[in-house]
PDB file of C-alpha atoms and ligand atoms in Angstrom:
ATOM      1  CA  UNK A  95     -33.917 -22.844  10.934  1.00 88.00           C
ATOM      2  CA  UNK A  96     -36.584 -22.692  13.625  1.00 96.00           C
ATOM      3  CA  UNK A  97     -39.508 -25.111  13.602  1.00 96.00           C
ATOM      4  CA  UNK A  98     -42.917 -23.442  13.156  1.00 97.00           C
ATOM      5  CA  UNK A  99     -43.780 -24.413  16.709  1.00 97.00           C
ATOM      6  CA  UNK A 100     -40.667 -22.778  18.129  1.00 98.00           C
ATOM      7  CA  UNK A 101     -41.068 -19.700  15.928  1.00 98.00           C
ATOM      8  CA  UNK A 102     -44.642 -19.184  17.152  1.00 98.00           C
ATOM      9  CA  UNK A 103     -43.648 -19.698  20.776  1.00 98.00           C
ATOM     10  CA  UNK A 104     -40.774 -17.187  20.475  1.00 98.00           C
ATOM     11  CA  UNK A 105     -43.096 -14.680  18.827  1.00 98.00           C
ATOM     12  CA  UNK A 106     -45.508 -15.058  21.743  1.00 98.00           C
ATOM     13  CA  UNK A 107     -42.629 -14.304  24.086  1.00 98.00           C
ATOM     14  CA  UNK A 108     -41.759 -11.127  22.143  1.00 98.00           C
ATOM     15  CA  UNK A 109     -45.372 -10.093  22.724  1.00 98.00           C
ATOM     16  CA  UNK A 110     -45.161 -10.997  26.431  1.00 98.00           C
ATOM     17  CA  UNK A 111     -41.992  -8.895  26.830  1.00 98.00           C
ATOM     18  CA  UNK A 112     -43.601  -5.938  25.038  1.00 98.00           C
ATOM     19  CA  UNK A 113     -46.644  -6.333  27.295  1.00 98.00           C
ATOM     20  CA  UNK A 114     -44.276  -6.284  30.280  1.00 98.00           C
ATOM     21  CA  UNK A 115     -42.780  -3.004  29.013  1.00 98.00           C
ATOM     22  CA  UNK A 116     -46.307  -1.603  28.621  1.00 98.00           C
ATOM     23  CA  UNK A 117     -47.337  -2.768  32.110  1.00 98.00           C
ATOM     24  CA  UNK A 118     -44.266  -1.173  33.716  1.00 98.00           C
ATOM     25  CA  UNK A 119     -44.839   2.059  31.795  1.00 98.00           C
ATOM     26  CA  UNK A 120     -48.394   2.038  33.163  1.00 98.00           C
ATOM     27  CA  UNK A 121     -46.966   1.561  36.659  1.00 98.00           C
ATOM     28  CA  UNK A 122     -44.548   4.472  36.029  1.00 98.00           C
ATOM     29  CA  UNK A 123     -47.495   6.655  34.998  1.00 98.00           C
ATOM     30  CA  UNK A 124     -49.341   5.695  38.200  1.00 98.00           C
ATOM     31  CA  UNK A 125     -46.283   6.673  40.268  1.00 98.00           C
ATOM     32  CA  UNK A 126     -46.019  10.004  38.412  1.00 98.00           C
ATOM     33  CA  UNK A 127     -49.681  10.635  39.312  1.00 98.00           C
ATOM     34  CA  UNK A 128     -49.020  10.115  43.035  1.00 97.00           C
ATOM     35  CA  UNK A 129     -45.698  12.027  43.022  1.00 97.00           C
ATOM     36  CA  UNK A 130     -43.463   9.069  43.771  1.00 98.00           C
ATOM     37  CA  UNK A 131     -40.789  10.046  41.253  1.00 97.00           C
ATOM     38  CA  UNK A 132     -38.214   7.515  42.433  1.00 98.00           C
ATOM     39  CA  UNK A 133     -40.649   4.623  41.988  1.00 98.00           C
ATOM     40  CA  UNK A 134     -41.491   6.027  38.530  1.00 98.00           C
ATOM     41  CA  UNK A 135     -37.783   6.094  37.612  1.00 97.00           C
ATOM     42  CA  UNK A 136     -37.436   2.450  38.680  1.00 98.00           C
ATOM     43  CA  UNK A 137     -40.373   1.567  36.429  1.00 98.00           C
ATOM     44  CA  UNK A 138     -38.921   3.524  33.461  1.00 98.00           C
ATOM     45  CA  UNK A 139     -35.723   1.495  33.786  1.00 97.00           C
ATOM     46  CA  UNK A 140     -37.780  -1.687  33.981  1.00 98.00           C
ATOM     47  CA  UNK A 141     -39.746  -0.673  30.866  1.00 98.00           C
ATOM     48  CA  UNK A 142     -36.510  -0.178  28.937  1.00 97.00           C
ATOM     49  CA  UNK A 143     -35.153  -3.526  30.126  1.00 97.00           C
ATOM     50  CA  UNK A 144     -38.270  -5.271  28.868  1.00 98.00           C
ATOM     51  CA  UNK A 145     -37.816  -3.635  25.460  1.00 98.00           C
ATOM     52  CA  UNK A 146     -34.292  -5.063  25.396  1.00 97.00           C
ATOM     53  CA  UNK A 147     -35.675  -8.509  26.261  1.00 98.00           C
ATOM     54  CA  UNK A 148     -38.205  -8.253  23.416  1.00 98.00           C
ATOM     55  CA  UNK A 149     -35.511  -7.120  20.959  1.00 98.00           C
ATOM     56  CA  UNK A 150     -33.162  -9.939  21.929  1.00 98.00           C
ATOM     57  CA  UNK A 151     -35.820 -12.505  21.008  1.00 98.00           C
ATOM     58  CA  UNK A 152     -36.876 -10.552  17.902  1.00 98.00           C
ATOM     59  CA  UNK A 153     -33.274 -10.555  16.656  1.00 98.00           C
ATOM     60  CA  UNK A 154     -32.872 -14.228  17.470  1.00 98.00           C
ATOM     61  CA  UNK A 155     -35.978 -15.115  15.405  1.00 98.00           C
ATOM     62  CA  UNK A 156     -34.508 -13.198  12.448  1.00 98.00           C
ATOM     63  CA  UNK A 157     -31.080 -14.729  12.887  1.00 98.00           C
ATOM     64  CA  UNK A 158     -32.549 -18.230  12.765  1.00 98.00           C
ATOM     65  CA  UNK A 159     -34.440 -17.539   9.530  1.00 96.00           C
ATOM     66  CA  UNK A 160     -37.826 -17.048  11.199  1.00 97.00           C
ATOM     67  CA  UNK A 161     -40.338 -14.251  10.768  1.00 97.00           C
ATOM     68  CA  UNK A 162     -41.061 -11.900  13.658  1.00 98.00           C
ATOM     69  CA  UNK A 163     -44.759 -11.044  13.812  1.00 97.00           C
ATOM     70  CA  UNK A 164     -46.114  -8.080  15.774  1.00 97.00           C
ATOM     71  CA  UNK A 165     -49.386  -9.053  17.417  1.00 97.00           C
ATOM     72  CA  UNK A 166     -51.751  -6.865  19.476  1.00 98.00           C
ATOM     73  CA  UNK A 167     -50.528  -5.983  22.950  1.00 98.00           C
ATOM     74  CA  UNK A 168     -53.135  -6.272  25.727  1.00 98.00           C
ATOM     75  CA  UNK A 169     -54.035  -3.169  27.708  1.00 98.00           C
ATOM     76  CA  UNK A 170     -52.397  -3.241  31.144  1.00 98.00           C
ATOM     77  CA  UNK A 171     -54.007  -2.278  34.437  1.00 98.00           C
ATOM     78  CA  UNK A 172     -53.777   1.470  35.136  1.00 98.00           C
ATOM     79  CA  UNK A 173     -54.726   1.938  38.780  1.00 98.00           C
ATOM     80  CA  UNK A 174     -53.407   0.514  42.032  1.00 98.00           C
ATOM     81  CA  UNK A 175     -54.127   1.280  45.681  1.00 97.00           C
ATOM     82  CA  UNK A 176     -50.581   1.807  46.939  1.00 97.00           C
ATOM     83  CA  UNK A 177     -46.901   1.510  46.061  1.00 98.00           C
ATOM     84  CA  UNK A 178     -46.851  -1.865  47.807  1.00 98.00           C
ATOM     85  CA  UNK A 179     -49.743  -3.094  45.660  1.00 98.00           C
ATOM     86  CA  UNK A 180     -47.890  -2.033  42.491  1.00 98.00           C
ATOM     87  CA  UNK A 181     -44.683  -3.832  43.426  1.00 98.00           C
ATOM     88  CA  UNK A 182     -46.579  -6.936  44.551  1.00 98.00           C
ATOM     89  CA  UNK A 183     -48.165  -6.947  41.101  1.00 98.00           C
ATOM     90  CA  UNK A 184     -44.734  -6.509  39.463  1.00 98.00           C
ATOM     91  CA  UNK A 185     -43.365  -9.415  41.503  1.00 98.00           C
ATOM     92  CA  UNK A 186     -46.318 -11.670  40.552  1.00 98.00           C
ATOM     93  CA  UNK A 187     -45.866 -10.652  36.927  1.00 98.00           C
ATOM     94  CA  UNK A 188     -42.192 -11.606  36.972  1.00 98.00           C
ATOM     95  CA  UNK A 189     -43.070 -15.010  38.436  1.00 98.00           C
ATOM     96  CA  UNK A 190     -45.492 -15.452  35.542  1.00 98.00           C
ATOM     97  CA  UNK A 191     -42.798 -14.452  33.009  1.00 98.00           C
ATOM     98  CA  UNK A 192     -40.459 -16.993  34.602  1.00 98.00           C
ATOM     99  CA  UNK A 193     -43.095 -19.681  33.981  1.00 98.00           C
ATOM    100  CA  UNK A 194     -43.287 -18.591  30.313  1.00 98.00           C
ATOM    101  CA  UNK A 195     -39.504 -18.828  29.947  1.00 98.00           C
ATOM    102  CA  UNK A 196     -39.538 -22.251  31.591  1.00 98.00           C
ATOM    103  CA  UNK A 197     -42.225 -23.410  29.125  1.00 98.00           C
ATOM    104  CA  UNK A 198     -40.105 -22.142  26.221  1.00 98.00           C
ATOM    105  CA  UNK A 199     -37.098 -23.961  27.635  1.00 98.00           C
ATOM    106  CA  UNK A 200     -39.162 -27.186  27.899  1.00 98.00           C
ATOM    107  CA  UNK A 201     -40.207 -26.785  24.263  1.00 98.00           C
ATOM    108  CA  UNK A 202     -36.619 -26.258  23.084  1.00 98.00           C
ATOM    109  CA  UNK A 203     -35.645 -29.467  24.903  1.00 98.00           C
ATOM    110  CA  UNK A 204     -38.550 -31.504  23.510  1.00 97.00           C
ATOM    111  CA  UNK A 205     -37.794 -30.213  19.990  1.00 96.00           C
ATOM    112  CA  UNK A 206     -34.077 -30.932  20.446  1.00 97.00           C
ATOM    113  CA  UNK A 207     -33.401 -27.302  19.435  1.00 98.00           C
ATOM    114  CA  UNK A 208     -30.064 -26.900  21.228  1.00 98.00           C
ATOM    115  CA  UNK A 209     -29.321 -23.426  19.850  1.00 98.00           C
ATOM    116  CA  UNK A 210     -32.604 -22.083  21.259  1.00 98.00           C
ATOM    117  CA  UNK A 211     -32.009 -23.865  24.563  1.00 98.00           C
ATOM    118  CA  UNK A 212     -28.632 -22.129  24.893  1.00 98.00           C
ATOM    119  CA  UNK A 213     -30.134 -18.798  23.793  1.00 98.00           C
ATOM    120  CA  UNK A 214     -32.833 -19.131  26.485  1.00 98.00           C
ATOM    121  CA  UNK A 215     -30.320 -19.737  29.251  1.00 98.00           C
ATOM    122  CA  UNK A 216     -29.663 -15.988  29.432  1.00 98.00           C
ATOM    123  CA  UNK A 217     -33.373 -15.450  30.126  1.00 98.00           C
ATOM    124  CA  UNK A 218     -33.460 -18.155  32.806  1.00 98.00           C
ATOM    125  CA  UNK A 219     -30.677 -16.332  34.670  1.00 98.00           C
ATOM    126  CA  UNK A 220     -32.228 -12.937  34.016  1.00 98.00           C
ATOM    127  CA  UNK A 221     -35.528 -14.077  35.546  1.00 98.00           C
ATOM    128  CA  UNK A 222     -33.784 -14.955  38.813  1.00 98.00           C
ATOM    129  CA  UNK A 223     -32.613 -11.333  38.970  1.00 97.00           C
ATOM    130  CA  UNK A 224     -35.974  -9.940  37.835  1.00 97.00           C
ATOM    131  CA  UNK A 225     -37.852 -11.775  40.582  1.00 98.00           C
ATOM    132  CA  UNK A 226     -35.262 -10.891  43.219  1.00 98.00           C
ATOM    133  CA  UNK A 227     -35.294  -7.179  42.425  1.00 97.00           C
ATOM    134  CA  UNK A 228     -39.129  -6.906  42.478  1.00 98.00           C
ATOM    135  CA  UNK A 229     -39.476  -8.968  45.651  1.00 98.00           C
ATOM    136  CA  UNK A 230     -36.672  -6.922  47.268  1.00 98.00           C
ATOM    137  CA  UNK A 231     -38.712  -3.746  46.782  1.00 98.00           C
ATOM    138  CA  UNK A 232     -41.847  -5.496  48.134  1.00 98.00           C
ATOM    139  CA  UNK A 233     -39.921  -6.391  51.301  1.00 98.00           C
ATOM    140  CA  UNK A 234     -38.580  -2.841  51.734  1.00 97.00           C
ATOM    141  CA  UNK A 235     -42.067  -1.384  51.306  1.00 97.00           C
ATOM    142  CA  UNK A 236     -43.478  -3.836  53.832  1.00 97.00           C
ATOM    143  CA  UNK A 237     -40.825  -2.721  56.310  1.00 96.00           C
ATOM    144  CA  UNK A 238     -41.764   0.919  55.645  1.00 94.00           C
ATOM    145  CA  UNK A 239     -45.379  -0.022  56.515  1.00 92.00           C
ATOM    146  CA  UNK A 240     -47.693   2.931  57.065  1.00 88.00           C
ATOM    147  CA  UNK A 241     -44.831   5.346  57.659  1.00 91.00           C
ATOM    148  CA  UNK A 242     -44.712   8.178  55.106  1.00 93.00           C
ATOM    149  CA  UNK A 243     -41.053   8.764  55.988  1.00 95.00           C
ATOM    150  CA  UNK A 244     -40.286   5.129  55.222  1.00 95.00           C
ATOM    151  CA  UNK A 245     -42.068   5.306  51.875  1.00 97.00           C
ATOM    152  CA  UNK A 246     -40.137   8.439  50.910  1.00 96.00           C
ATOM    153  CA  UNK A 247     -36.863   6.764  51.837  1.00 97.00           C
ATOM    154  CA  UNK A 248     -37.662   3.788  49.592  1.00 98.00           C
ATOM    155  CA  UNK A 249     -38.735   6.191  46.834  1.00 98.00           C
ATOM    156  CA  UNK A 250     -35.432   8.079  47.095  1.00 98.00           C
ATOM    157  CA  UNK A 251     -33.478   4.846  46.917  1.00 97.00           C
ATOM    158  CA  UNK A 252     -35.410   3.573  43.874  1.00 98.00           C
ATOM    159  CA  UNK A 253     -34.821   6.896  42.142  1.00 97.00           C
ATOM    160  CA  UNK A 254     -31.121   6.074  42.018  1.00 96.00           C
ATOM    161  CA  UNK A 255     -31.665   3.284  39.507  1.00 95.00           C
ATOM    162  CA  UNK A 256     -29.831   4.158  36.311  1.00 93.00           C
ATOM    163  CA  UNK A 257     -31.870   4.392  33.128  1.00 92.00           C
ATOM    164  CA  UNK A 258     -30.258   2.538  30.211  1.00 87.00           C
ATOM    165  CA  UNK A 259     -31.569   5.312  27.913  1.00 90.00           C
ATOM    166  CA  UNK A 260     -31.993   8.795  29.451  1.00 89.00           C
ATOM    167  CA  UNK A 261     -35.537  10.226  29.317  1.00 90.00           C
ATOM    168  CA  UNK A 262     -36.095  13.292  27.131  1.00 88.00           C
ATOM    169  CA  UNK A 263     -35.237  16.448  29.087  1.00 81.00           C
ATOM    170  CA  UNK A 264     -38.206  18.497  30.301  1.00 68.00           C
ATOM    171  CA  UNK A 265     -38.159  22.025  28.846  1.00 62.00           C
TER     172      UNK A 265
HETATM  173 FE1  FEO B 284     -38.545  -9.668  30.579  1.00 76.39          FE
HETATM  174 FE2  FEO B 284     -39.084  -8.766  33.449  1.00 76.39          FE
HETATM  175  O1  FEO B 284     -38.950 -10.131  32.233  1.00 76.39           O
END
């Protein structure tokens, strides 16, 4: 059984993961609007990953006899000035999510909730990857600089990211 404190904190994290999905979908929509289809594909994959993160925590709350509560999801930003600005935002956001996971981990330790601590270890590892993949794209875009050719090369590369769930086919 989860303590009330832990249950509320995990529910907040479900909301934060759903917000992340919403933010990345907003970034995908921005990339669609500027015809950077590869960057959009990368963001669709990221959106789906965030949904998986949210569902993992949702299922864990249920498994531990808690009650998952769906709260309002904040509206994300919709406009950015460049692909680099978008990925810098994504990288900052992942650093913020890491801090949330670390806070949850601290709470599980202070509450002596060992099951939740072990459950959260997956997220600690996942955040290392999440930060590395966003900052990797930031670095590649910085190298591309003002060159349109460079940007298109990065876009092509990002378009190769596999989507966990295929998008509906366009008619
Ligand atoms: Fe669910 Fe990108 O952290």
